[in-house]
Amino acid sequence: MLDASATSPGHGKGSTQEASSASGAAIDPAIVQRAAEWMARLWADDASDADRAAFARWRAEHPQHELAWNRLQAFEHKLLHSVPREVARHALREPAPAAWQGRRRALGLLGLFVSIGGAGYLVRRSESWQIAAAGHSTGTGEIRELTLPDGSHVVLASASAIDLHFDADQRLLILRAGEILVATAPDPSPVHRPFRVHSRHGSVQALGTRFTVRQDNDGAHVAVFEGAVEIRPAHAPATLARIDSGHSASFSAEHIQPAVAVPQTADAWTRGMLVADGMRLDELVAELARYRPGVLRCDPAVAHLKVTGVFSLRDTDRALENLTLGLPLEVVWRTRWWGTVKAAG
């Protein structure tokens, strides 16, 4: 188990930076954007000694500059070790090795766009950007547990990111990307501080609870295993729904769907497992894809097949092998990192 007060994704030096990094505090997006601009500039083939000297001055100006740079370096390291070159080459739409050199390498990996005729860079607002800027995050295939300042616990699923805002008035966890499981602890503060999880689709307030929140492009999903939660959509704050233990609900920024029963094994991902009980094949393949680098797809012709079994999220190659042993399926690979699950034969 990792303690949030002692965990940092960066590699900076100096007591001020270490304290800031250890806290998992959020960084001003403008500072992260500037750090990304420096990274793109320094990776460029024409980077000069003057550029490097100016970057060193900027980095020393403020502890958050150093922290932002360290987090981007850590994020870049994760990308280089989790995203295969073949996949990156497809994403950048240019042949290797050029896609992995200089400025194009920086822009492609970090989700940056450069204006060829000017000096400015724009940072794309994407999940990759959210993960890079967040206080705590996981790489593809990684599952990580944190202990929060109040003694609560949170588990981050693959490619997930959170920021923490704990003060005298609130216990706020901001879900930037992916999925988390939260197990709240009694508040040690003498003043009541509600425990809330904010996503871009709305707010979830814990009522003595163990629950998951998952954020997707179109909405969010909450599953409650102990206690209860209250959901408020971001664009309809007057709308409130209580979800009790054993139930789940999806919501958008405007609406909350009716609650339905949630399987007791829905949190098995925290233990590195995916438990399927009559799950559609395309849904199962999509879940496995979240835990492995590259591209994994399901042929629409077999998407409707129902699957029952237990599959490893820590070893998705073995999970795919077990899938093909149990059903008349095969995985056809374009490359080692680009596969499609389809009918055997």
Short mmCIF file of N, CA and C in Angstrom, two decimals, residues 11 26 31 37 44 64-65 67 93 113 120 125 163 175 181 185 187 192 194 202 222 224 228 235 248 250 265 292 315:
data_model
loop_
_atom_site.label_atom_id
_atom_site.label_comp_id
_atom_site.label_asym_id
_atom_site.label_seq_id
_atom_site.Cartn_x
_atom_site.Cartn_y
_atom_site.Cartn_z
N HIS A 11 10.94 13.24 -10.19
CA HIS A 11 12.27 12.88 -9.76
C HIS A 11 13.05 14.12 -9.40
N ALA A 26 -2.25 19.70 -7.13
CA ALA A 26 -2.45 20.01 -8.54
C ALA A 26 -1.53 21.15 -8.95
N ILE A 31 1.25 26.36 -16.13
CA ILE A 31 2.64 25.98 -15.86
C ILE A 31 2.97 24.67 -16.55
N GLU A 37 5.80 23.01 -23.50
CA GLU A 37 6.42 23.79 -24.57
C GLU A 37 7.94 23.68 -24.53
N ALA A 44 13.53 19.40 -30.02
CA ALA A 44 13.67 19.79 -31.43
C ALA A 44 15.12 19.64 -31.88
N GLN A 64 7.00 25.03 -8.55
CA GLN A 64 6.02 24.35 -9.40
C GLN A 64 6.55 24.16 -10.81
N HIS A 65 7.48 25.02 -11.25
CA HIS A 65 8.10 24.80 -12.57
C HIS A 65 8.87 23.49 -12.56
N LEU A 67 8.41 20.99 -10.48
CA LEU A 67 7.47 19.88 -10.30
C LEU A 67 6.77 19.54 -11.61
N ARG A 93 1.16 9.07 -38.04
CA ARG A 93 0.97 9.01 -39.50
C ARG A 93 2.22 9.43 -40.26
N PHE A 113 0.36 20.19 -30.30
CA PHE A 113 0.33 20.58 -31.69
C PHE A 113 1.19 21.83 -31.86
N GLY A 120 4.45 29.56 -31.00
CA GLY A 120 3.55 29.08 -29.96
C GLY A 120 3.18 27.63 -30.13
N ARG A 125 -6.42 19.24 -24.99
CA ARG A 125 -7.09 18.83 -23.76
C ARG A 125 -7.58 17.39 -23.96
N ASP A 163 -6.59 14.42 -8.61
CA ASP A 163 -6.00 15.49 -7.81
C ASP A 163 -6.72 15.53 -6.48
N LEU A 175 -11.50 13.52 -10.13
CA LEU A 175 -11.18 12.45 -11.06
C LEU A 175 -10.92 13.06 -12.43
N LEU A 181 -11.62 3.36 -7.10
CA LEU A 181 -12.43 2.84 -5.99
C LEU A 181 -12.04 3.62 -4.75
N ALA A 185 -12.83 6.93 5.16
CA ALA A 185 -12.59 6.76 6.59
C ALA A 185 -13.33 7.86 7.35
N ASP A 187 -13.94 11.11 9.29
CA ASP A 187 -13.17 12.35 9.21
C ASP A 187 -12.55 12.67 10.56
N HIS A 192 -17.07 19.00 10.47
CA HIS A 192 -17.50 18.08 9.43
C HIS A 192 -17.04 18.56 8.05
N PRO A 194 -17.43 17.22 4.17
CA PRO A 194 -17.95 16.20 3.27
C PRO A 194 -16.85 15.64 2.37
N GLY A 202 -20.13 15.56 -13.08
CA GLY A 202 -20.89 15.87 -11.88
C GLY A 202 -20.15 15.49 -10.62
N VAL A 222 -21.23 5.14 -11.39
CA VAL A 222 -20.96 4.93 -9.97
C VAL A 222 -21.52 3.58 -9.55
N VAL A 224 -21.89 1.27 -5.90
CA VAL A 224 -21.77 1.39 -4.45
C VAL A 224 -21.75 -0.01 -3.83
N ALA A 228 -23.71 4.53 1.00
CA ALA A 228 -24.51 5.17 -0.05
C ALA A 228 -23.76 6.40 -0.55
N HIS A 235 -24.41 20.05 -14.74
CA HIS A 235 -25.23 21.09 -15.34
C HIS A 235 -26.66 21.10 -14.82
N SER A 248 -25.91 0.60 -8.72
CA SER A 248 -25.05 1.46 -9.53
C SER A 248 -25.93 2.34 -10.40
N SER A 250 -25.52 5.33 -13.90
CA SER A 250 -24.75 6.14 -14.83
C SER A 250 -25.35 7.54 -14.86
N THR A 265 -18.95 -8.67 -7.74
CA THR A 265 -17.61 -8.81 -8.31
C THR A 265 -17.22 -7.61 -9.19
N ARG A 292 -3.81 -2.85 -21.52
CA ARG A 292 -2.65 -3.26 -22.30
C ARG A 292 -2.30 -2.17 -23.30
N ASP A 315 -2.22 -9.84 -16.68
CA ASP A 315 -1.61 -10.61 -17.76
C ASP A 315 -2.66 -10.78 -18.86
#
